[in-house]
CSV table of C-alpha atoms in Angstrom, one decimal:
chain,number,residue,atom,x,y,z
A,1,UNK,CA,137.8,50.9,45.1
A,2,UNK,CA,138.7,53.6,47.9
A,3,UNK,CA,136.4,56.6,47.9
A,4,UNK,CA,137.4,60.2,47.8
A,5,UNK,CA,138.2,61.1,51.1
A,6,UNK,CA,136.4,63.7,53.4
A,7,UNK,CA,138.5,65.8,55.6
A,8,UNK,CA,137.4,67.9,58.8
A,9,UNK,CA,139.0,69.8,61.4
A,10,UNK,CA,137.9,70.4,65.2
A,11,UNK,CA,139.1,73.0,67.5
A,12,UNK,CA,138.9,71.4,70.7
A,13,UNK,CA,138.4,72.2,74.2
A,14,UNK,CA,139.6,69.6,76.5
A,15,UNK,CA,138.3,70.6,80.0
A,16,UNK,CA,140.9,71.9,82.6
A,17,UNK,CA,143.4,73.0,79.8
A,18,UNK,CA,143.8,76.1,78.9
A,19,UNK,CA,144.7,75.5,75.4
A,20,UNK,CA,142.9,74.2,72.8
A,21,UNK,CA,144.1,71.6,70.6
A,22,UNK,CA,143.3,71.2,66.9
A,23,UNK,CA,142.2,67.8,65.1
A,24,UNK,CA,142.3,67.1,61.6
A,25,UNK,CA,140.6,64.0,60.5
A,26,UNK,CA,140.9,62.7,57.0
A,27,UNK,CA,138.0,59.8,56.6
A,28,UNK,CA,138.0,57.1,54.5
A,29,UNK,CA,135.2,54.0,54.3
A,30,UNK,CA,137.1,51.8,56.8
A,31,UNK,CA,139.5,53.6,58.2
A,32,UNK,CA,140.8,57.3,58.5
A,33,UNK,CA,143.6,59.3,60.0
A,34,UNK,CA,144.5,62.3,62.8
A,35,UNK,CA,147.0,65.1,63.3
A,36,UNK,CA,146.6,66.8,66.4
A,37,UNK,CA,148.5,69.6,67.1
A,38,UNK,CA,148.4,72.4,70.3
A,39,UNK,CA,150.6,74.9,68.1
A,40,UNK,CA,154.0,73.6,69.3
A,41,UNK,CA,154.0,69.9,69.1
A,42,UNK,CA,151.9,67.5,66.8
A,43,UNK,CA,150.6,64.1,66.7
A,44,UNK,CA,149.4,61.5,64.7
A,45,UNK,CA,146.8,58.7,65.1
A,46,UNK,CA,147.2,56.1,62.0
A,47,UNK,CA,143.5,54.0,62.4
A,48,UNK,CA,144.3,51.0,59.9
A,49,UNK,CA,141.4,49.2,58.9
A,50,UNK,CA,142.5,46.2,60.2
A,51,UNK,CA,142.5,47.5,64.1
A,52,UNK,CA,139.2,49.8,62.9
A,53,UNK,CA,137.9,46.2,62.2
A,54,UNK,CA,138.9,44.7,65.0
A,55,UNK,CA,136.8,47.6,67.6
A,56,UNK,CA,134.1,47.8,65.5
A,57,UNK,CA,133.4,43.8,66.1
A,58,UNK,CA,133.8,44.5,69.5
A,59,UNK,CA,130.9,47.1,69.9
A,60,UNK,CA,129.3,44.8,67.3
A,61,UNK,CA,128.8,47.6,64.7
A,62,UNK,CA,129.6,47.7,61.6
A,63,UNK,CA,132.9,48.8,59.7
A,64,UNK,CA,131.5,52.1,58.2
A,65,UNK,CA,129.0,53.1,61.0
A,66,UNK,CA,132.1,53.0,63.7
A,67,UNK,CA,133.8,55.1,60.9
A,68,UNK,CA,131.0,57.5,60.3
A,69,UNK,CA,130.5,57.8,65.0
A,70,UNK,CA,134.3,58.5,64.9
A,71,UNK,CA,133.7,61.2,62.3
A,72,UNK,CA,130.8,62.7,64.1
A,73,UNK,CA,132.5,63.4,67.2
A,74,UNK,CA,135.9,64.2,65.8
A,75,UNK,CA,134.2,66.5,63.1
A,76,UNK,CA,132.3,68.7,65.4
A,77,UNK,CA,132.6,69.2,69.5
A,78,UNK,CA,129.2,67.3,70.5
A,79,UNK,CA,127.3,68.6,73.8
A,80,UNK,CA,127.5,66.1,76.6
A,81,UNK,CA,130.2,64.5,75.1
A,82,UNK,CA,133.4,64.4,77.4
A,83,UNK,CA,136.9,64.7,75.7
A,84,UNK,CA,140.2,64.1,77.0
A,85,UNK,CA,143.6,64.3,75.6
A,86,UNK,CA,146.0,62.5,78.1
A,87,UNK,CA,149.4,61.7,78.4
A,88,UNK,CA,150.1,58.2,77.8
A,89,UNK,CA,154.0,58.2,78.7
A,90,UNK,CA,157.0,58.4,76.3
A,91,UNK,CA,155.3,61.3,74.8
A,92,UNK,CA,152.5,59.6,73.3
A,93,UNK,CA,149.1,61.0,73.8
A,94,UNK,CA,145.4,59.3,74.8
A,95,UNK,CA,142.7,60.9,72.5
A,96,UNK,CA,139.5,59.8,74.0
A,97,UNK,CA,135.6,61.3,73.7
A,98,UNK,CA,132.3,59.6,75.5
A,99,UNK,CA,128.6,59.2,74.2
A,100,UNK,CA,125.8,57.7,75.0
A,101,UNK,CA,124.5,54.1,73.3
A,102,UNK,CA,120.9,52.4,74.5
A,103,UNK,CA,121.6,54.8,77.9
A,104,UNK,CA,125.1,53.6,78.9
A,105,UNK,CA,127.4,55.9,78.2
A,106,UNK,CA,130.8,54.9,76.6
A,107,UNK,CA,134.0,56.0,75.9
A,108,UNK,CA,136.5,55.4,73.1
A,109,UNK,CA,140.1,55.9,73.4
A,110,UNK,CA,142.6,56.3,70.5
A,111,UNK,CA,146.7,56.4,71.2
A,112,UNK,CA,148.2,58.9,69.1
A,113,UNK,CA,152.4,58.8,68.1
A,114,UNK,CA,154.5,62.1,68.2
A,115,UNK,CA,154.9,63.3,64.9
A,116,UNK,CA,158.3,63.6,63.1
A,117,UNK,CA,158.4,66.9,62.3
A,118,UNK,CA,155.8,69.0,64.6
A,119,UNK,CA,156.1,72.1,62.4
A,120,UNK,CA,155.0,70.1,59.2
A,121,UNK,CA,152.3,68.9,60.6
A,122,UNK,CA,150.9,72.1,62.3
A,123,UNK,CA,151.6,74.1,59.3
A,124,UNK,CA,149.8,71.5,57.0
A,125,UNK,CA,146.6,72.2,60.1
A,126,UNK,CA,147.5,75.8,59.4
A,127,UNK,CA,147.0,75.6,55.4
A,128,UNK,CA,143.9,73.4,55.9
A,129,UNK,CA,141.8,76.0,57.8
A,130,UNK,CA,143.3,78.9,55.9
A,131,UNK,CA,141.7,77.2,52.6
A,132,UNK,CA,138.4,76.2,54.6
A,133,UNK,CA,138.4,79.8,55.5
A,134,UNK,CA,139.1,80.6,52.0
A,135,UNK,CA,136.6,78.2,50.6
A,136,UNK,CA,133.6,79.6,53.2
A,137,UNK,CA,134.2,83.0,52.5
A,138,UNK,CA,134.0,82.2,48.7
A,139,UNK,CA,130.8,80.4,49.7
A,140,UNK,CA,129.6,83.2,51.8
A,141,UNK,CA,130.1,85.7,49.0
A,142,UNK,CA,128.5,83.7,46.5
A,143,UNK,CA,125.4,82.8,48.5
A,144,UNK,CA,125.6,86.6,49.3
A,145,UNK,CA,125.3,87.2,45.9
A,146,UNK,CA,122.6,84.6,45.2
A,147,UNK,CA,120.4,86.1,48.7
A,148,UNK,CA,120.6,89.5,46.8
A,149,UNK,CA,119.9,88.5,43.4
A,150,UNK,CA,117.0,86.4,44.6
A,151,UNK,CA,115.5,89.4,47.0
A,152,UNK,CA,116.1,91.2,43.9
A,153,UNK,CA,113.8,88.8,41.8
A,154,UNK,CA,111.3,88.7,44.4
A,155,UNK,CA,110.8,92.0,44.6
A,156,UNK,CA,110.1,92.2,40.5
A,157,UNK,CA,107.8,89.4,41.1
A,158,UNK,CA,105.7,91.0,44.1
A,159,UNK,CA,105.9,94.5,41.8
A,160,UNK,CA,104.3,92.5,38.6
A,161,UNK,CA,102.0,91.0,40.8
A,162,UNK,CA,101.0,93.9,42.7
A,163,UNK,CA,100.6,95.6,39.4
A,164,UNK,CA,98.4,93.0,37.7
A,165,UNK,CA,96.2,93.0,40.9
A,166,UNK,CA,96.0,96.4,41.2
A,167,UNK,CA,94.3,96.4,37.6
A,168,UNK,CA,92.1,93.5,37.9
A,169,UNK,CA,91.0,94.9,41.2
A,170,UNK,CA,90.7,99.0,39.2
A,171,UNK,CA,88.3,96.6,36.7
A,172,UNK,CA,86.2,95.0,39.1
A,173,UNK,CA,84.9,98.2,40.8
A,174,UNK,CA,84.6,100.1,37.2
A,175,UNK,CA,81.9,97.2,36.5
A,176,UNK,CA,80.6,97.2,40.0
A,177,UNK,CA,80.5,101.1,39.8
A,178,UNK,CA,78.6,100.4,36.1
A,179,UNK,CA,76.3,97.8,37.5
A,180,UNK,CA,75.3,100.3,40.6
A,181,UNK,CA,74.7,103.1,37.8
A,182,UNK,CA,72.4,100.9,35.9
A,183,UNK,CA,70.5,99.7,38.8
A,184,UNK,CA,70.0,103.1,40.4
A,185,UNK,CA,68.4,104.2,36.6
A,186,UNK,CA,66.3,101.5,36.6
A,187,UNK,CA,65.2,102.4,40.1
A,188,UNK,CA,64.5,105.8,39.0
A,189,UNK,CA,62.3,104.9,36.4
A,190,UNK,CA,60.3,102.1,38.0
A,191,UNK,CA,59.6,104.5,40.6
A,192,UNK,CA,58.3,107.0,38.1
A,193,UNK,CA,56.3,104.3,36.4
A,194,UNK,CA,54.8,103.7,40.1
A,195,UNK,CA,53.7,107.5,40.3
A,196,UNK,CA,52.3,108.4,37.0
A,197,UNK,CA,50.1,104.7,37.4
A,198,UNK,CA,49.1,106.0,41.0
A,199,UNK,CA,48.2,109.6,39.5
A,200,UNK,CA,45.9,108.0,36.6
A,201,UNK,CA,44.4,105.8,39.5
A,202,UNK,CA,43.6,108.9,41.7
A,203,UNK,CA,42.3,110.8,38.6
A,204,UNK,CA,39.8,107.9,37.7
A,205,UNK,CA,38.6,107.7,41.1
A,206,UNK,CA,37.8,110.8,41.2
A,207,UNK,CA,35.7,111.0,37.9
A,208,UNK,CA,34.2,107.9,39.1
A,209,UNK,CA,33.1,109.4,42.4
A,210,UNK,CA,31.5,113.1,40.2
A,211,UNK,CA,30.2,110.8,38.2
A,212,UNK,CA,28.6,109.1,40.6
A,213,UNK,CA,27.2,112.1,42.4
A,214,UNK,CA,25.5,113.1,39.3
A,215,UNK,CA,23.7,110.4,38.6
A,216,UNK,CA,22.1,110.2,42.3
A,217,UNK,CA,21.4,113.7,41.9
A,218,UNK,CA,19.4,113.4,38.4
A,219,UNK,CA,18.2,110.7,40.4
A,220,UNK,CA,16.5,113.1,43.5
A,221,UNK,CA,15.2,116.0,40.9
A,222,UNK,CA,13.5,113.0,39.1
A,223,UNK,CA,11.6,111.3,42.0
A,224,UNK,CA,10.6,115.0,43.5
A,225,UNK,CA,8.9,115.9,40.3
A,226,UNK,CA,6.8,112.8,39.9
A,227,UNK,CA,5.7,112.7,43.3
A,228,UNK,CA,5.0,116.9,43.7
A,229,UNK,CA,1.6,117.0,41.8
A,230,UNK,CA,0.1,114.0,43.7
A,231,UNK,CA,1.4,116.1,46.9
A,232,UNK,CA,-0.4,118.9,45.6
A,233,UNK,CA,-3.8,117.4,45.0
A,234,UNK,CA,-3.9,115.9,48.2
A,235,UNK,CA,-3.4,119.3,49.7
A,236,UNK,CA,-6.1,121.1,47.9
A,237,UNK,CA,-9.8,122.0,49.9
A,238,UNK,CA,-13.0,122.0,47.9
A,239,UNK,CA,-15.3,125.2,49.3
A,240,UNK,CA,-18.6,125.4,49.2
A,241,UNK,CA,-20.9,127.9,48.5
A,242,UNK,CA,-23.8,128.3,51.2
């Protein structure tokens, strides 16, 4: 069962022509078609899938990956690649593009018919972009619309965030300020502890030190008095009478 078919059109610039030529390429699994147009005449290039066979056995590649190469270069103008769209007498045309495989670089060449009726075909090229362009500018709108509706959302999200942050951040330094307030009152009264122990400390040395003075001076006043009679006597002088 034949697939839905992709379509694609290139605007190509074949080197040394001063005109571009426009390709339309409608692809199927093993096979596809081309209308070419310049803007005054228009060809077509029929690729049955019986000669599509046929070339893809000689480059010994498969059905669909000859198919899907074709596409590539048809689809899109590739760098490096060289085109060329030659005369090929009677008014038929030469369609060929190069590329690279395993570093040789190849060409394939693809004889294209002139169409019945030129205007037909160039106006069908015509409506096709004018839909594409259609179809992208619908596409650019929308993902316009999305781009803005998503920077919209993300903004919302950043604000919520910013705001829950903001009050988890407002709650951690209302503790941290609570925490510093209690430890700088429990600084303040250690330290007072500290003083009032140190002043009861100095007060009870000092007592201890009168105390101690008075008890060496009871001590002095006793020892003089017992030894100041004994002093005496010795001192004293019997006289005698003659």
């Amino acid at each position: 069962m034949e697939t839905t078919p992709r379509h694609s059109c290139l605007k190509l610039q074949i080197p040394n022509s001063t005109e571009p030529i426009f390709v339309k390429g409608t692809w199927y699994q093993t096979h596809f078609n081309l209308s070419i147009t310049d803007g005054l005449d228009a060809w077509l290039c029929n690729a049955a899938e019986e000669e599509v066979r046929e070339r893809a056995a000689q480059w010994d590649q498969p059905v669909t990956e000859y198919v899907n190469l074709a596409e590539r270069y048809l689809g899109f103008q590739q760098p490096g690649s060289v085109y060329g769209f030659n005369d090929a007498s009677n008014g038929y045309k030469r369609l060929s593009w190069t590329f690279e495989k395993e570093g040789t670089k190849l060409e394939w060449r693809w004889k294209c018919e002139p169409a019945p009726n030129s205007k037909s075909v160039t106006a069908g090229i015509l409506d096709f972009l004018m839909d594409a362009n259609i179809r992208l500018s619908w596409k650019a709108e929308k993902s316009l619309a999305q781009s803005e509706r998503l920077n919209k959302e993300k903004v919302e999200f950043e604000s919520a965030i910013y705001t829950k942050f903001l009050g988890v951040l407002n709650s951690k330094k209302a503790k941290l300020r609570e925490l510093r307030d209690q430890l700088s009152k429990r600084d303040v009264r250690n330290l007072r502890e500290e003083e009032e122990s140190t002043d009861e400390t100095e007060i009870f040395d000092e007592v201890s030190d009168d105390e101690r003075s008075e008890e060496e001076a009871a001590k002095d006043i006793t020892s003089t008095s017992k030894g100041a009679p004994a002093n005496r006597a010795c001192g004293r002088k019997r006289t005698t009478r003659k």
